[in-house]
């Protein structure tokens, strides 16, 4: 346990990973196993290209300073 605490304190970015895993676990339990089924994961992955294009555009706007 002390070893895990030492690793956790040395690398605070692990907090985000632990939080994400806990969040996935909570969603999976609350949805009665529907959250991470194949159809839902396929649907979420189908939305990623559009979100990625929007993220690239917003990033370029922020770099250029045109984002208010």
PDB file of N, CA and C in Angstrom:
ATOM      1  N   UNK A   1       0.817  -1.193   0.000  1.00  0.00           N
ATOM      2  CA  UNK A   1       0.000   0.000   0.000  1.00  0.00           C
ATOM      3  C   UNK A   1       0.863   1.260   0.000  1.00  0.00           C
ATOM      4  N   UNK A   2       1.927   1.242   0.793  1.00  0.00           N
ATOM      5  CA  UNK A   2       2.812   2.404   0.828  1.00  0.00           C
ATOM      6  C   UNK A   2       3.493   2.602  -0.518  1.00  0.00           C
ATOM      7  N   UNK A   3       3.786   1.488  -1.183  1.00  0.00           N
ATOM      8  CA  UNK A   3       4.425   1.574  -2.500  1.00  0.00           C
ATOM      9  C   UNK A   3       3.489   2.255  -3.504  1.00  0.00           C
ATOM     10  N   UNK A   4       2.205   1.886  -3.465  1.00  0.00           N
ATOM     11  CA  UNK A   4       1.231   2.512  -4.360  1.00  0.00           C
ATOM     12  C   UNK A   4       1.072   3.994  -4.056  1.00  0.00           C
ATOM     13  N   UNK A   5       1.047   4.348  -2.783  1.00  0.00           N
ATOM     14  CA  UNK A   5       0.931   5.762  -2.414  1.00  0.00           C
ATOM     15  C   UNK A   5       2.149   6.547  -2.883  1.00  0.00           C
ATOM     16  N   UNK A   6       3.325   5.939  -2.793  1.00  0.00           N
ATOM     17  CA  UNK A   6       4.546   6.610  -3.231  1.00  0.00           C
ATOM     18  C   UNK A   6       4.498   6.861  -4.736  1.00  0.00           C
ATOM     19  N   UNK A   7       4.086   5.862  -5.493  1.00  0.00           N
ATOM     20  CA  UNK A   7       3.976   6.013  -6.947  1.00  0.00           C
ATOM     21  C   UNK A   7       2.934   7.073  -7.284  1.00  0.00           C
ATOM     22  N   UNK A   8       1.814   7.041  -6.569  1.00  0.00           N
ATOM     23  CA  UNK A   8       0.734   7.995  -6.821  1.00  0.00           C
ATOM     24  C   UNK A   8       1.171   9.424  -6.515  1.00  0.00           C
ATOM     25  N   UNK A   9       1.919   9.611  -5.443  1.00  0.00           N
ATOM     26  CA  UNK A   9       2.364  10.951  -5.077  1.00  0.00           C
ATOM     27  C   UNK A   9       3.472  11.459  -5.994  1.00  0.00           C
ATOM     28  N   UNK A  10       4.286  10.549  -6.532  1.00  0.00           N
ATOM     29  CA  UNK A  10       5.353  10.957  -7.445  1.00  0.00           C
ATOM     30  C   UNK A  10       4.806  11.320  -8.822  1.00  0.00           C
ATOM     31  N   UNK A  11       3.693  10.725  -9.205  1.00  0.00           N
ATOM     32  CA  UNK A  11       3.111  10.964 -10.531  1.00  0.00           C
ATOM     33  C   UNK A  11       1.649  11.383 -10.375  1.00  0.00           C
ATOM     34  N   UNK A  12       1.407  12.664 -10.166  1.00  0.00           N
ATOM     35  CA  UNK A  12       0.019  13.100  -9.950  1.00  0.00           C
ATOM     36  C   UNK A  12      -0.874  12.951 -11.182  1.00  0.00           C
ATOM     37  N   UNK A  13      -0.279  12.767 -12.361  1.00  0.00           N
ATOM     38  CA  UNK A  13      -1.114  12.586 -13.556  1.00  0.00           C
ATOM     39  C   UNK A  13      -1.876  11.269 -13.520  1.00  0.00           C
ATOM     40  N   UNK A  14      -1.465  10.361 -12.637  1.00  0.00           N
ATOM     41  CA  UNK A  14      -2.199   9.111 -12.494  1.00  0.00           C
ATOM     42  C   UNK A  14      -3.583   9.337 -11.897  1.00  0.00           C
ATOM     43  N   UNK A  15      -3.783  10.464 -11.245  1.00  0.00           N
ATOM     44  CA  UNK A  15      -5.095  10.770 -10.667  1.00  0.00           C
ATOM     45  C   UNK A  15      -6.155  10.827 -11.761  1.00  0.00           C
ATOM     46  N   UNK A  16      -5.816  11.373 -12.908  1.00  0.00           N
ATOM     47  CA  UNK A  16      -6.774  11.448 -14.015  1.00  0.00           C
ATOM     48  C   UNK A  16      -7.128  10.053 -14.523  1.00  0.00           C
ATOM     49  N   UNK A  17      -6.143   9.173 -14.599  1.00  0.00           N
ATOM     50  CA  UNK A  17      -6.389   7.807 -15.067  1.00  0.00           C
ATOM     51  C   UNK A  17      -7.274   7.063 -14.070  1.00  0.00           C
ATOM     52  N   UNK A  18      -6.966   7.199 -12.791  1.00  0.00           N
ATOM     53  CA  UNK A  18      -7.763   6.539 -11.756  1.00  0.00           C
ATOM     54  C   UNK A  18      -9.190   7.081 -11.770  1.00  0.00           C
ATOM     55  N   UNK A  19      -9.339   8.397 -11.904  1.00  0.00           N
ATOM     56  CA  UNK A  19     -10.669   9.005 -11.954  1.00  0.00           C
ATOM     57  C   UNK A  19     -11.448   8.505 -13.168  1.00  0.00           C
ATOM     58  N   UNK A  20     -10.799   8.404 -14.323  1.00  0.00           N
ATOM     59  CA  UNK A  20     -11.460   7.916 -15.532  1.00  0.00           C
ATOM     60  C   UNK A  20     -11.921   6.471 -15.356  1.00  0.00           C
ATOM     61  N   UNK A  21     -11.066   5.634 -14.780  1.00  0.00           N
ATOM     62  CA  UNK A  21     -11.444   4.239 -14.555  1.00  0.00           C
ATOM     63  C   UNK A  21     -12.609   4.129 -13.575  1.00  0.00           C
ATOM     64  N   UNK A  22     -12.592   4.933 -12.517  1.00  0.00           N
ATOM     65  CA  UNK A  22     -13.710   4.930 -11.568  1.00  0.00           C
ATOM     66  C   UNK A  22     -15.000   5.403 -12.235  1.00  0.00           C
ATOM     67  N   UNK A  23     -14.886   6.411 -13.075  1.00  0.00           N
ATOM     68  CA  UNK A  23     -16.054   6.923 -13.784  1.00  0.00           C
ATOM     69  C   UNK A  23     -16.626   5.866 -14.734  1.00  0.00           C
ATOM     70  N   UNK A  24     -15.758   5.165 -15.454  1.00  0.00           N
ATOM     71  CA  UNK A  24     -16.213   4.086 -16.335  1.00  0.00           C
ATOM     72  C   UNK A  24     -16.902   2.985 -15.538  1.00  0.00           C
ATOM     73  N   UNK A  25     -16.332   2.647 -14.388  1.00  0.00           N
ATOM     74  CA  UNK A  25     -16.916   1.614 -13.543  1.00  0.00           C
ATOM     75  C   UNK A  25     -18.297   2.032 -13.043  1.00  0.00           C
ATOM     76  N   UNK A  26     -18.435   3.272 -12.612  1.00  0.00           N
ATOM     77  CA  UNK A  26     -19.730   3.762 -12.131  1.00  0.00           C
ATOM     78  C   UNK A  26     -20.763   3.741 -13.254  1.00  0.00           C
ATOM     79  N   UNK A  27     -20.390   4.209 -14.442  1.00  0.00           N
ATOM     80  CA  UNK A  27     -21.330   4.196 -15.566  1.00  0.00           C
ATOM     81  C   UNK A  27     -21.725   2.772 -15.940  1.00  0.00           C
ATOM     82  N   UNK A  28     -20.778   1.854 -15.918  1.00  0.00           N
ATOM     83  CA  UNK A  28     -21.064   0.469 -16.267  1.00  0.00           C
ATOM     84  C   UNK A  28     -22.027  -0.153 -15.254  1.00  0.00           C
ATOM     85  N   UNK A  29     -21.805   0.117 -13.978  1.00  0.00           N
ATOM     86  CA  UNK A  29     -22.678  -0.444 -12.945  1.00  0.00           C
ATOM     87  C   UNK A  29     -24.071   0.182 -13.008  1.00  0.00           C
ATOM     88  N   UNK A  30     -24.142   1.506 -13.152  1.00  0.00           N
ATOM     89  CA  UNK A  30     -25.434   2.200 -13.153  1.00  0.00           C
ATOM     90  C   UNK A  30     -26.274   1.875 -14.398  1.00  0.00           C
ATOM     91  N   UNK A  31     -25.622   1.479 -15.499  1.00  0.00           N
ATOM     92  CA  UNK A  31     -26.373   1.191 -16.727  1.00  0.00           C
ATOM     93  C   UNK A  31     -26.701  -0.292 -16.879  1.00  0.00           C
ATOM     94  N   UNK A  32     -26.459  -1.077 -15.842  1.00  0.00           N
ATOM     95  CA  UNK A  32     -26.722  -2.522 -15.861  1.00  0.00           C
ATOM     96  C   UNK A  32     -25.993  -3.229 -17.001  1.00  0.00           C
ATOM     97  N   UNK A  33     -24.767  -2.828 -17.278  1.00  0.00           N
ATOM     98  CA  UNK A  33     -23.949  -3.491 -18.279  1.00  0.00           C
ATOM     99  C   UNK A  33     -24.167  -3.039 -19.706  1.00  0.00           C
ATOM    100  N   UNK A  34     -24.959  -2.011 -19.919  1.00  0.00           N
ATOM    101  CA  UNK A  34     -25.259  -1.553 -21.277  1.00  0.00           C
ATOM    102  C   UNK A  34     -24.221  -0.555 -21.776  1.00  0.00           C
ATOM    103  N   UNK A  35     -23.535   0.129 -20.868  1.00  0.00           N
ATOM    104  CA  UNK A  35     -22.642   1.222 -21.259  1.00  0.00           C
ATOM    105  C   UNK A  35     -21.492   0.749 -22.143  1.00  0.00           C
ATOM    106  N   UNK A  36     -20.846  -0.339 -21.803  1.00  0.00           N
ATOM    107  CA  UNK A  36     -19.690  -0.800 -22.577  1.00  0.00           C
ATOM    108  C   UNK A  36     -20.000  -2.028 -23.424  1.00  0.00           C
ATOM    109  N   UNK A  37     -21.193  -2.094 -23.994  1.00  0.00           N
ATOM    110  CA  UNK A  37     -21.455  -3.189 -24.917  1.00  0.00           C
ATOM    111  C   UNK A  37     -20.949  -2.814 -26.312  1.00  0.00           C
ATOM    112  N   UNK A  38     -20.936  -3.758 -27.217  1.00  0.00           N
ATOM    113  CA  UNK A  38     -20.316  -3.519 -28.526  1.00  0.00           C
ATOM    114  C   UNK A  38     -21.044  -2.441 -29.329  1.00  0.00           C
ATOM    115  N   UNK A  39     -22.365  -2.425 -29.281  1.00  0.00           N
ATOM    116  CA  UNK A  39     -23.102  -1.417 -30.054  1.00  0.00           C
ATOM    117  C   UNK A  39     -22.829  -0.009 -29.543  1.00  0.00           C
ATOM    118  N   UNK A  40     -22.785   0.168 -28.242  1.00  0.00           N
ATOM    119  CA  UNK A  40     -22.567   1.493 -27.678  1.00  0.00           C
ATOM    120  C   UNK A  40     -21.143   1.973 -27.953  1.00  0.00           C
ATOM    121  N   UNK A  41     -20.164   1.088 -27.802  1.00  0.00           N
ATOM    122  CA  UNK A  41     -18.775   1.468 -28.078  1.00  0.00           C
ATOM    123  C   UNK A  41     -18.612   1.813 -29.554  1.00  0.00           C
ATOM    124  N   UNK A  42     -19.237   1.031 -30.426  1.00  0.00           N
ATOM    125  CA  UNK A  42     -19.172   1.317 -31.860  1.00  0.00           C
ATOM    126  C   UNK A  42     -19.800   2.672 -32.176  1.00  0.00           C
ATOM    127  N   UNK A  43     -20.897   2.993 -31.511  1.00  0.00           N
ATOM    128  CA  UNK A  43     -21.540   4.288 -31.706  1.00  0.00           C
ATOM    129  C   UNK A  43     -20.670   5.440 -31.233  1.00  0.00           C
ATOM    130  N   UNK A  44     -20.019   5.264 -30.076  1.00  0.00           N
ATOM    131  CA  UNK A  44     -19.135   6.316 -29.563  1.00  0.00           C
ATOM    132  C   UNK A  44     -17.938   6.516 -30.484  1.00  0.00           C
ATOM    133  N   UNK A  45     -17.383   5.419 -30.997  1.00  0.00           N
ATOM    134  CA  UNK A  45     -16.242   5.536 -31.908  1.00  0.00           C
ATOM    135  C   UNK A  45     -16.653   6.168 -33.235  1.00  0.00           C
ATOM    136  N   UNK A  46     -17.906   6.005 -33.615  1.00  0.00           N
ATOM    137  CA  UNK A  46     -18.395   6.630 -34.840  1.00  0.00           C
ATOM    138  C   UNK A  46     -18.487   8.145 -34.733  1.00  0.00           C
ATOM    139  N   UNK A  47     -18.589   8.664 -33.515  1.00  0.00           N
ATOM    140  CA  UNK A  47     -18.676  10.108 -33.312  1.00  0.00           C
ATOM    141  C   UNK A  47     -17.309  10.774 -33.219  1.00  0.00           C
ATOM    142  N   UNK A  48     -16.260   9.997 -33.022  1.00  0.00           N
ATOM    143  CA  UNK A  48     -14.933  10.576 -32.813  1.00  0.00           C
ATOM    144  C   UNK A  48     -14.394  11.377 -33.988  1.00  0.00           C
ATOM    145  N   UNK A  49     -14.558  10.962 -35.246  1.00  0.00           N
ATOM    146  CA  UNK A  49     -13.993  11.769 -36.342  1.00  0.00           C
ATOM    147  C   UNK A  49     -14.544  13.192 -36.387  1.00  0.00           C
ATOM    148  N   UNK A  50     -15.856  13.346 -36.201  1.00  0.00           N
ATOM    149  CA  UNK A  50     -16.438  14.688 -36.229  1.00  0.00           C
ATOM    150  C   UNK A  50     -15.916  15.539 -35.081  1.00  0.00           C
ATOM    151  N   UNK A  51     -15.854  14.947 -33.898  1.00  0.00           N
ATOM    152  CA  UNK A  51     -15.357  15.690 -32.737  1.00  0.00           C
ATOM    153  C   UNK A  51     -13.884  16.042 -32.913  1.00  0.00           C
ATOM    154  N   UNK A  52     -13.129  15.154 -33.537  1.00  0.00           N
ATOM    155  CA  UNK A  52     -11.713  15.423 -33.783  1.00  0.00           C
ATOM    156  C   UNK A  52     -11.516  16.588 -34.733  1.00  0.00           C
ATOM    157  N   UNK A  53     -12.329  16.648 -35.784  1.00  0.00           N
ATOM    158  CA  UNK A  53     -12.225  17.766 -36.728  1.00  0.00           C
ATOM    159  C   UNK A  53     -12.574  19.092 -36.067  1.00  0.00           C
ATOM    160  N   UNK A  54     -13.595  19.089 -35.239  1.00  0.00           N
ATOM    161  CA  UNK A  54     -13.962  20.310 -34.517  1.00  0.00           C
ATOM    162  C   UNK A  54     -12.845  20.707 -33.563  1.00  0.00           C
ATOM    163  N   UNK A  55     -12.253  19.730 -32.881  1.00  0.00           N
ATOM    164  CA  UNK A  55     -11.165  20.026 -31.942  1.00  0.00           C
ATOM    165  C   UNK A  55      -9.957  20.609 -32.665  1.00  0.00           C
ATOM    166  N   UNK A  56      -9.651  20.106 -33.853  1.00  0.00           N
ATOM    167  CA  UNK A  56      -8.528  20.651 -34.628  1.00  0.00           C
ATOM    168  C   UNK A  56      -8.811  22.099 -35.014  1.00  0.00           C
ATOM    169  N   UNK A  57     -10.030  22.373 -35.462  1.00  0.00           N
ATOM    170  CA  UNK A  57     -10.388  23.744 -35.830  1.00  0.00           C
ATOM    171  C   UNK A  57     -10.314  24.701 -34.653  1.00  0.00           C
ATOM    172  N   UNK A  58     -10.826  24.295 -33.507  1.00  0.00           N
ATOM    173  CA  UNK A  58     -10.784  25.149 -32.317  1.00  0.00           C
ATOM    174  C   UNK A  58      -9.347  25.358 -31.865  1.00  0.00           C
ATOM    175  N   UNK A  59      -8.525  24.321 -31.966  1.00  0.00           N
ATOM    176  CA  UNK A  59      -7.116  24.450 -31.589  1.00  0.00           C
ATOM    177  C   UNK A  59      -6.413  25.475 -32.463  1.00  0.00           C
ATOM    178  N   UNK A  60      -6.651  25.417 -33.768  1.00  0.00           N
ATOM    179  CA  UNK A  60      -6.032  26.389 -34.673  1.00  0.00           C
ATOM    180  C   UNK A  60      -6.499  27.808 -34.369  1.00  0.00           C
ATOM    181  N   UNK A  61      -7.781  27.969 -34.061  1.00  0.00           N
ATOM    182  CA  UNK A  61      -8.284  29.297 -33.702  1.00  0.00           C
ATOM    183  C   UNK A  61      -7.628  29.817 -32.428  1.00  0.00           C
ATOM    184  N   UNK A  62      -7.451  28.953 -31.470  1.00  0.00           N
ATOM    185  CA  UNK A  62      -6.832  29.379 -30.214  1.00  0.00           C
ATOM    186  C   UNK A  62      -5.367  29.728 -30.414  1.00  0.00           C
ATOM    187  N   UNK A  63      -4.668  28.965 -31.254  1.00  0.00           N
ATOM    188  CA  UNK A  63      -3.255  29.257 -31.529  1.00  0.00           C
ATOM    189  C   UNK A  63      -3.123  30.602 -32.230  1.00  0.00           C
ATOM    190  N   UNK A  64      -4.024  30.885 -33.160  1.00  0.00           N
ATOM    191  CA  UNK A  64      -3.972  32.152 -33.898  1.00  0.00           C
ATOM    192  C   UNK A  64      -4.470  33.334 -33.081  1.00  0.00           C
ATOM    193  N   UNK A  65      -5.084  33.081 -31.950  1.00  0.00           N
ATOM    194  CA  UNK A  65      -5.585  34.164 -31.114  1.00  0.00           C
ATOM    195  C   UNK A  65      -6.924  34.706 -31.564  1.00  0.00           C
ATOM    196  N   UNK A  66      -7.653  33.955 -32.363  1.00  0.00           N
ATOM    197  CA  UNK A  66      -8.944  34.413 -32.873  1.00  0.00           C
ATOM    198  C   UNK A  66     -10.111  33.849 -32.078  1.00  0.00           C
ATOM    199  N   UNK A  67      -9.844  33.294 -30.940  1.00  0.00           N
ATOM    200  CA  UNK A  67     -10.885  32.678 -30.117  1.00  0.00           C
ATOM    201  C   UNK A  67     -11.252  33.621 -28.985  1.00  0.00           C
ATOM    202  N   UNK A  68     -12.487  34.095 -28.973  1.00  0.00           N
ATOM    203  CA  UNK A  68     -12.921  35.054 -27.946  1.00  0.00           C
ATOM    204  C   UNK A  68     -13.611  34.348 -26.815  1.00  0.00           C
TER     205      UNK A  68
END
